[in-house]
CSV table of C-alpha atoms (C1' of nucleotides) in Angstrom, one decimal:
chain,number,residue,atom,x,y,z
A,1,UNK,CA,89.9,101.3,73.2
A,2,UNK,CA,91.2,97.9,72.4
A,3,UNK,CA,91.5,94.5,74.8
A,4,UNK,CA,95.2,95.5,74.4
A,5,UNK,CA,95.0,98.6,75.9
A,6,UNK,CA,92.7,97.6,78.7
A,7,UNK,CA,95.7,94.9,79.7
A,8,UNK,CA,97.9,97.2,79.4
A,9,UNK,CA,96.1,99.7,81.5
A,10,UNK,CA,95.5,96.9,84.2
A,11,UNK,CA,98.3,95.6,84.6
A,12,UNK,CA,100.0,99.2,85.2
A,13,UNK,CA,97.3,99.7,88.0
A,14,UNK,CA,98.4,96.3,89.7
A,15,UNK,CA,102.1,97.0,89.4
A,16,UNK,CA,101.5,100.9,90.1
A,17,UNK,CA,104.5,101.7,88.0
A,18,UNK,CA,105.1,101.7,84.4
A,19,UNK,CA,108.5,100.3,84.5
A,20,UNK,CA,107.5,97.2,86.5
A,21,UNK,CA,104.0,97.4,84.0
A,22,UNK,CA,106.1,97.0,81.2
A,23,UNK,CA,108.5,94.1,83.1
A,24,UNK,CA,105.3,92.2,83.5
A,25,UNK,CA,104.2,92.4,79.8
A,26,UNK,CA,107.4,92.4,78.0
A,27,UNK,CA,107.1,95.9,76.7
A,28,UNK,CA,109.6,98.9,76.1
A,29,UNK,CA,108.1,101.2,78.9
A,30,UNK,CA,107.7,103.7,76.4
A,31,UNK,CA,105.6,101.5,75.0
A,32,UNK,CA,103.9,101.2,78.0
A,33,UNK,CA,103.1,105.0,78.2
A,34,UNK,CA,101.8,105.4,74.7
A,35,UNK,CA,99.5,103.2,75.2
A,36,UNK,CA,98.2,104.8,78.9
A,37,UNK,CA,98.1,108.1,77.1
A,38,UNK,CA,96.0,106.2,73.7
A,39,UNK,CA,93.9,105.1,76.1
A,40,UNK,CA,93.9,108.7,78.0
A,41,UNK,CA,93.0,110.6,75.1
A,42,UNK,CA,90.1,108.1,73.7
A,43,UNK,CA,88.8,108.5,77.2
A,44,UNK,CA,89.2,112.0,77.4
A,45,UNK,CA,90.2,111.8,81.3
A,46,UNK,CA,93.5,111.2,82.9
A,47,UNK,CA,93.9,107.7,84.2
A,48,UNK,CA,96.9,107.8,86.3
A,49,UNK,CA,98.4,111.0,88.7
A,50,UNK,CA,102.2,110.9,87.5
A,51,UNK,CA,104.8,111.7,90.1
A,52,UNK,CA,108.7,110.8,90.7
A,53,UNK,CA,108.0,107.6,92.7
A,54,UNK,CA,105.7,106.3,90.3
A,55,UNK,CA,101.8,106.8,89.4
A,56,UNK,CA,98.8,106.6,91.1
A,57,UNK,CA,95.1,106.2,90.2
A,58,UNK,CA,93.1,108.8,89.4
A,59,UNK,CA,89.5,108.3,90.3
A,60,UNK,CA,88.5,107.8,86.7
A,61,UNK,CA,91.1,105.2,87.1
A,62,UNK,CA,89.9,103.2,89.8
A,63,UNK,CA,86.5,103.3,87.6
A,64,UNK,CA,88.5,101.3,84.6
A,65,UNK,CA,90.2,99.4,86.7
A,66,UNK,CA,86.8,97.8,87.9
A,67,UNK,CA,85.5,97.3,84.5
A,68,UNK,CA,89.1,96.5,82.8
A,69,UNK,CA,88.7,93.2,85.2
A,70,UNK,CA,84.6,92.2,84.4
A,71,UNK,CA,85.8,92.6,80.4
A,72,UNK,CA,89.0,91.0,80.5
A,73,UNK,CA,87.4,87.8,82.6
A,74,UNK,CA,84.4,87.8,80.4
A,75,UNK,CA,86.7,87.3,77.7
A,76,UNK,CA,88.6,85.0,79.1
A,77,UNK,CA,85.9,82.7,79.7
A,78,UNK,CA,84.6,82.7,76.8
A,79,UNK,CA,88.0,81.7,75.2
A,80,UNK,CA,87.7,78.6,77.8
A,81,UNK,CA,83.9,77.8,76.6
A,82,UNK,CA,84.8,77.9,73.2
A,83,UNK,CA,87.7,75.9,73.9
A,84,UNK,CA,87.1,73.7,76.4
A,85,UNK,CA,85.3,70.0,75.8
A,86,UNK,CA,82.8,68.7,78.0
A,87,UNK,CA,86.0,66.8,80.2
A,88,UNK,CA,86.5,69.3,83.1
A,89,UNK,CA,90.1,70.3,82.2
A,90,UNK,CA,92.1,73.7,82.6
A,91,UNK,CA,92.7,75.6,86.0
A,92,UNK,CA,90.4,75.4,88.8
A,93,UNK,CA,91.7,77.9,91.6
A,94,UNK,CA,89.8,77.2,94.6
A,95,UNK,CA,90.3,79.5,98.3
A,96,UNK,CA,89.8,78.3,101.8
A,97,UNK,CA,90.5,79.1,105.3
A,98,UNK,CA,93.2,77.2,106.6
A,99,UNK,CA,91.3,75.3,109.0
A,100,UNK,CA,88.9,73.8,106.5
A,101,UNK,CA,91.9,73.4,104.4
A,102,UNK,CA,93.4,71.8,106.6
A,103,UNK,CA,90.5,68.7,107.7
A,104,UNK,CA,88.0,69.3,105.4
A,105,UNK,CA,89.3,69.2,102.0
A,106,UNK,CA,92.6,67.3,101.7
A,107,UNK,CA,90.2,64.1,100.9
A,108,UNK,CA,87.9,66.4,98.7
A,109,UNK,CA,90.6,67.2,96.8
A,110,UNK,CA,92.8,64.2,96.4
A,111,UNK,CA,89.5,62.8,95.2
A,112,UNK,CA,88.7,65.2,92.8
A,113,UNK,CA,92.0,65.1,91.2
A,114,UNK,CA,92.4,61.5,90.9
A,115,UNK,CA,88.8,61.7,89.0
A,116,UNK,CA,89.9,64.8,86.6
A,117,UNK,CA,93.6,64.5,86.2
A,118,UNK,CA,93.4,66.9,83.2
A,119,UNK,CA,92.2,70.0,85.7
A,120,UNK,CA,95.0,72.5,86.7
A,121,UNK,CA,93.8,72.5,90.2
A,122,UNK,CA,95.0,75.6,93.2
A,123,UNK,CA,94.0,76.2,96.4
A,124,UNK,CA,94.9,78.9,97.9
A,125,UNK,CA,94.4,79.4,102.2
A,126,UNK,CA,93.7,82.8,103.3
A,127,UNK,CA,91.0,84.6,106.2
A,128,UNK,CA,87.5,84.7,105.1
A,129,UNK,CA,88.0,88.7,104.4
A,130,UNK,CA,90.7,88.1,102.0
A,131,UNK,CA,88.8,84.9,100.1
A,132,UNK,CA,86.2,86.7,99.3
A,133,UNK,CA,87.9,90.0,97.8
A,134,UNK,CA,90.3,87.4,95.6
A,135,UNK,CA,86.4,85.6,94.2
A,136,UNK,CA,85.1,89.1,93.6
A,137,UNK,CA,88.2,90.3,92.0
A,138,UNK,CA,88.0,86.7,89.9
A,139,UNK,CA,91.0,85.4,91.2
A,140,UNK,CA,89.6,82.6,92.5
A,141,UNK,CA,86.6,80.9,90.9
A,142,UNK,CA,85.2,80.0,94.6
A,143,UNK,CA,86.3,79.8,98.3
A,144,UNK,CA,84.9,77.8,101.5
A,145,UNK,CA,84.6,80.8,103.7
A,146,UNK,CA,82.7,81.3,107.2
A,147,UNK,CA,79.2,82.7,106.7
A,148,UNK,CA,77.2,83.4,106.1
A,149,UNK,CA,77.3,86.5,104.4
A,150,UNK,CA,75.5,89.0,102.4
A,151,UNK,CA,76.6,90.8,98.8
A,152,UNK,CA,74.7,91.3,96.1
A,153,UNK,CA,77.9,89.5,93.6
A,154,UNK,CA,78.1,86.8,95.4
A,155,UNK,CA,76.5,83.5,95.7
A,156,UNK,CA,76.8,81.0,98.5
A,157,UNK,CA,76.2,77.2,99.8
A,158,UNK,CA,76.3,76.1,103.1
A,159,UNK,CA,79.0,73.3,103.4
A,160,UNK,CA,78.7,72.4,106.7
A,161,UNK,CA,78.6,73.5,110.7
A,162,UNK,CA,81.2,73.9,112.6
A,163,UNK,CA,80.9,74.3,116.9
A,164,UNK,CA,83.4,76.5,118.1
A,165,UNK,CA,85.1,75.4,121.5
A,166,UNK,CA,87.6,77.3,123.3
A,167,UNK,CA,91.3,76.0,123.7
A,168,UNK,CA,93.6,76.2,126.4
A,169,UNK,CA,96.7,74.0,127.9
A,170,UNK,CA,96.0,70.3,128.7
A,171,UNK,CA,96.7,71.5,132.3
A,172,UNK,CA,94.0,74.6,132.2
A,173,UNK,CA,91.4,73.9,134.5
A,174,UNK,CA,87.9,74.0,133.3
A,175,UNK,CA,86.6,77.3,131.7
A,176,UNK,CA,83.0,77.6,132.7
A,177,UNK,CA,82.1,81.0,131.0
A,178,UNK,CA,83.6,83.2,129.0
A,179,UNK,CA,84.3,85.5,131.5
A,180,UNK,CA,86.7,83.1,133.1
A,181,UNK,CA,89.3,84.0,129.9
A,182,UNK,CA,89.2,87.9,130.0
A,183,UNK,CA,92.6,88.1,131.4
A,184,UNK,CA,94.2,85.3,129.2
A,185,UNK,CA,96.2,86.5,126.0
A,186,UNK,CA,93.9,84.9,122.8
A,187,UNK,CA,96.2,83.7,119.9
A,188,UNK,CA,94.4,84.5,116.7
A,189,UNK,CA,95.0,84.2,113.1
A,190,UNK,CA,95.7,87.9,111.3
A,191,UNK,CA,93.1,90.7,110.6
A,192,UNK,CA,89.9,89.3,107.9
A,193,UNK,CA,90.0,86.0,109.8
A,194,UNK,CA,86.2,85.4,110.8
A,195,UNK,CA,86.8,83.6,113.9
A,196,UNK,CA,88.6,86.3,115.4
A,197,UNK,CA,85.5,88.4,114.2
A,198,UNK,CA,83.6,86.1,116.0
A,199,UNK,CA,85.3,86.3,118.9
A,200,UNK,CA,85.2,90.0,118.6
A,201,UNK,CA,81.4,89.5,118.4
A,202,UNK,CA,81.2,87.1,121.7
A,203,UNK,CA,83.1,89.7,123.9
A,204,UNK,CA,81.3,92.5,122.7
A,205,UNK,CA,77.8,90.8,123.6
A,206,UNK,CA,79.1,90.1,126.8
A,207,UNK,CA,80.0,93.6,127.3
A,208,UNK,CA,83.9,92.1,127.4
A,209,UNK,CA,86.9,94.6,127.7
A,210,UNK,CA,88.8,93.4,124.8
A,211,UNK,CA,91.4,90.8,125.2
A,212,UNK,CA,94.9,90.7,124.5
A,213,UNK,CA,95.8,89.2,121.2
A,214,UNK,CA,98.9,88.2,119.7
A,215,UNK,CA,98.6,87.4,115.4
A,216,UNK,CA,100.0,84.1,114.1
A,217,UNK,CA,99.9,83.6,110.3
A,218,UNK,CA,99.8,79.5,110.5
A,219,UNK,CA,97.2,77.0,112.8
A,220,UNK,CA,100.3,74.7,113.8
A,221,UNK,CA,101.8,77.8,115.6
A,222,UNK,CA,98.3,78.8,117.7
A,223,UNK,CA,97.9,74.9,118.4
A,224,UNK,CA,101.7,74.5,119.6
A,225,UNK,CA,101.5,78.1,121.6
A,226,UNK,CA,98.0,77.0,123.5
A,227,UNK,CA,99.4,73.5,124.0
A,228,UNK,CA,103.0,75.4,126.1
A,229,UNK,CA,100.1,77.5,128.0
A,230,UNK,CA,101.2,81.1,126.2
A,231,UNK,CA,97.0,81.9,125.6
A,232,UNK,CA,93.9,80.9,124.5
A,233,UNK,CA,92.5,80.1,121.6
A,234,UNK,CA,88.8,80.0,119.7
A,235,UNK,CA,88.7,77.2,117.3
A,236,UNK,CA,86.5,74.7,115.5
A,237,UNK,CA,86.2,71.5,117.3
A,238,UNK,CA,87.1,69.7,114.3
A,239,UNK,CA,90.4,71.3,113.7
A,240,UNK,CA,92.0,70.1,117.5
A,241,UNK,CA,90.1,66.9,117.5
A,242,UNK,CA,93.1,64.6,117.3
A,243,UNK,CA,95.6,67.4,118.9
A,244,UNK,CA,92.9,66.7,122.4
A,245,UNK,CA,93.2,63.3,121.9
A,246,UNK,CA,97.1,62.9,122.0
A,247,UNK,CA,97.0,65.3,125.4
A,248,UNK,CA,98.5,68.8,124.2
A,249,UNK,CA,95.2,70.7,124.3
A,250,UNK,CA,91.7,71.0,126.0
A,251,UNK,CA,88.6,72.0,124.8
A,252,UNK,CA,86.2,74.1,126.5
A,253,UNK,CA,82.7,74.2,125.5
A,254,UNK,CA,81.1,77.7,124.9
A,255,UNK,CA,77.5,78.7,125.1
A,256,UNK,CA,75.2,77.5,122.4
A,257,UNK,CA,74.2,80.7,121.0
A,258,UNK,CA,77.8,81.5,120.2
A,259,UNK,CA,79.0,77.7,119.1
A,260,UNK,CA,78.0,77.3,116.4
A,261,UNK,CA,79.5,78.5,112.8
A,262,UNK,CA,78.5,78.0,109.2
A,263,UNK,CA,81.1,77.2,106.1
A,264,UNK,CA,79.9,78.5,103.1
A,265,UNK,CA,81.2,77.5,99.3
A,266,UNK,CA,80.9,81.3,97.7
A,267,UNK,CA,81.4,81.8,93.9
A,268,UNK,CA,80.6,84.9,92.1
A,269,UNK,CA,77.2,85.2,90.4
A,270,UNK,CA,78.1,85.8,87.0
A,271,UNK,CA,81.5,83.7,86.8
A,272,UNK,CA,80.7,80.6,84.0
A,273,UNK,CA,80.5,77.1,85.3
A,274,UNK,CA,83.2,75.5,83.2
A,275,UNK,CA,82.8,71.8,83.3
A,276,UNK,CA,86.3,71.8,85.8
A,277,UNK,CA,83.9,74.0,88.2
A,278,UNK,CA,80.4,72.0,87.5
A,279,UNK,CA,82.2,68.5,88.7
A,280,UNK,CA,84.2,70.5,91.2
A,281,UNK,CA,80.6,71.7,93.2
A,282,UNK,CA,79.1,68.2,91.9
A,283,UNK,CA,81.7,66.6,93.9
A,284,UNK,CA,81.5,68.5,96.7
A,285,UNK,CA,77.8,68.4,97.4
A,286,UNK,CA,78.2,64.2,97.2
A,287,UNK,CA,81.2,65.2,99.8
A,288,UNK,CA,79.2,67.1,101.7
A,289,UNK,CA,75.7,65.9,101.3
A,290,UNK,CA,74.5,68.8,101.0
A,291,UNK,CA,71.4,69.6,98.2
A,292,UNK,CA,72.0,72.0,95.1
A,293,UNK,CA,71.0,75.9,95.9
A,294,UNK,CA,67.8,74.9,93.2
A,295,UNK,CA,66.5,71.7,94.6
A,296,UNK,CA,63.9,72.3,97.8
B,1,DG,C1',104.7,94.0,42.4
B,2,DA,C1',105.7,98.7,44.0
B,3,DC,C1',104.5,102.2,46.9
B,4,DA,C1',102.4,104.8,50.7
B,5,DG,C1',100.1,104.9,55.0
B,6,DT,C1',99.4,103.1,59.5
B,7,DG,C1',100.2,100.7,63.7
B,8,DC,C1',103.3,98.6,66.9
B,9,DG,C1',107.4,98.2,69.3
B,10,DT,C1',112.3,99.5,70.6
B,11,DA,C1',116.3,102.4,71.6
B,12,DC,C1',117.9,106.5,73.2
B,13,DA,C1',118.2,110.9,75.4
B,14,DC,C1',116.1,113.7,78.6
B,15,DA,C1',113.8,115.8,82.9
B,16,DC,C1',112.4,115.2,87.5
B,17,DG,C1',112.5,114.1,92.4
B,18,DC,C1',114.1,111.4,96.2
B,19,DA,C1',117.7,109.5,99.2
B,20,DA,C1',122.3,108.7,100.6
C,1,DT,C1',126.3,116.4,94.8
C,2,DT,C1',125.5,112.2,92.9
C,3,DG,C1',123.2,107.9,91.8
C,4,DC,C1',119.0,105.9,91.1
C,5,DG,C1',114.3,105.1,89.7
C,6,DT,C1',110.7,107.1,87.4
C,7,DG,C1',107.9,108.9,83.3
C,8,DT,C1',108.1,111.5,78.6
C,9,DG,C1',109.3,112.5,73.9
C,10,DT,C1',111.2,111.4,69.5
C,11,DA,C1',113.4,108.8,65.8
C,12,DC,C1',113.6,104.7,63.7
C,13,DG,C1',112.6,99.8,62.0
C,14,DC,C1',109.4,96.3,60.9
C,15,DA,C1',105.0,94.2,59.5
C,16,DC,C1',100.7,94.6,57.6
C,17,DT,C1',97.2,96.6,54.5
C,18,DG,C1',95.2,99.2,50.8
C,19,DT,C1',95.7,101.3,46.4
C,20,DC,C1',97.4,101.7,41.9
DNA sequence: GACAGTGCGTACACACGCAA
DNA sequence: TTGCGTGTGTACGCACTGTC
């Protein structure tokens, strides 16, 4: 077994096809499957099921494919420490939900990239669910996620906390409880997003029939469907600030013990600080004023 | 320097199964 | 039935390394 062959073998997985495995790596697929089968027979155990629409994991398989990505990133950072100077330079891929994305870091960022020019840096907006799959799977060297949560990989900071308000119509009239919406249709962003968990969450503790919910992939398109009157919506108070002020919207407070959200900064426990990510957190604790997870 | 062995990669022919 | 997409097997060329 060779870091070849476990590059090979991973890439296969991700395409799940040897033809499109060998397209990705600039290989003869032949090529492709000698080296599957090398790695088949020094492992004594068949990695792929072969069939006429392509291949599929074996369960063996899925095992290597775990461990094809710790080895593969562990060497890929140490080619960056032995590299890399003490200037934060390279890539930086940072995730986010939209919503912070979209008024909590654009200054964050602009800032951080004026001060390190040299750092390749990426965000990448997604729900909570799918941030943290992309930081475990080292795709991401950290995300601001809502939390908190608990894994045993992960490590997390609180960034700051959001209260959650309810959003109708300008015209809506007041919303007292949250019984007042059950009949309403509730625009939410896809599956993994965590405030339609947490909405989830509300209506089950009020022993809620679940309401009807129609998906949007974007926050301009929930803020421009509440503000024509086509549903409801459960958002952070930060996010339609300046959409209430110009008239579109209205916010409804909710009871406290449902309000109130955490975002967390999540990175995974054994990914290397690089001097891109040290001044990246660095700069986003000053941003934040928040204290480092070791000072008391 | 010449030769043989080895590893890596490509080209080609082939078999198989699915969909039109 | 035919075309297409898939994986497999084999022959071959090239580069590198070790031995004499």
């Amino acid at each position: 077994m060779n870091i070849q062959l476990l590059q090979v073998f991973l890439t296969t997985a991700r395409e799940g096809s040897i033809s499109k495995a060998a397209l990705t790596l600039n290989y003869a697929q032949s090529n492709v499957t000698n080296k599957i089968q090398q790695l088949e027979n020094d492992l004594q155990t068949k990695l792929f099921y072969r069939h006429s629409r392509g291949i599929t994991l074996t369960p063996p398989g899925q095992i290597l494919v775990s461990y094809s990505e710790k080895i593969l990133h562990t060497i890929e950072e140490a080619r960056a420490a032995m590299g890399e100077s003490s200037a934060p330079s390279g890539p930086l891929r940072i995730g986010s939900m939209e919503t912070t994305a979209a008024v909590w870091l654009p200054q964050l960022l602009a800032h951080y990239n004026n001060l390190y020019p040299n750092v390749d840096l990426n965000l990448v907006t997604g729900p909570t669910e799918q941030q943290i799959q992309a930081v475990l799977h080292y795709e991401l060297n950290g995300a601001f996620i809502s939390g908190p949560i608990e894994h045993p990989d992960l490590v997390q900071e609180k960034v700051l906390d959001e209260e959650m308000v309810l959003v109708t119509s300008a015209s809506h009239p007041v919303i007292s409880s949250i019984q007042d919406v059950q009949t309403q249709t509730m625009l939410v962003f896809r599956k993994g997003c965590s405030y339609r968990a947490k909405l989830n969450h509300i209506l089950q503790e009020e022993g809620l029939l679940p309401i009807k919910l129609m998906e949007f992939g974007i926050l301009e398109a929930i803020i421009g469907c509440v503000s024509a009157g086509l549903g409801i919506s459960l958002l952070p108070r930060s996010i339609i600030a300046s959409h209430e002020k110009e008239g579109r919207i209205r916010s409804h407070t909710i009871s406290d013990k449902y309000s109130f959200v955490s975002t967390m900064f999540i990175r995974r426990k054994d990914t290397l600080i690089t001097p891109a990510l040290s001044a990246f957190l660095t700069h986003m604790r000053d941003h934040f004023q928040i204290k480092r997870p070791d000072q008391s």
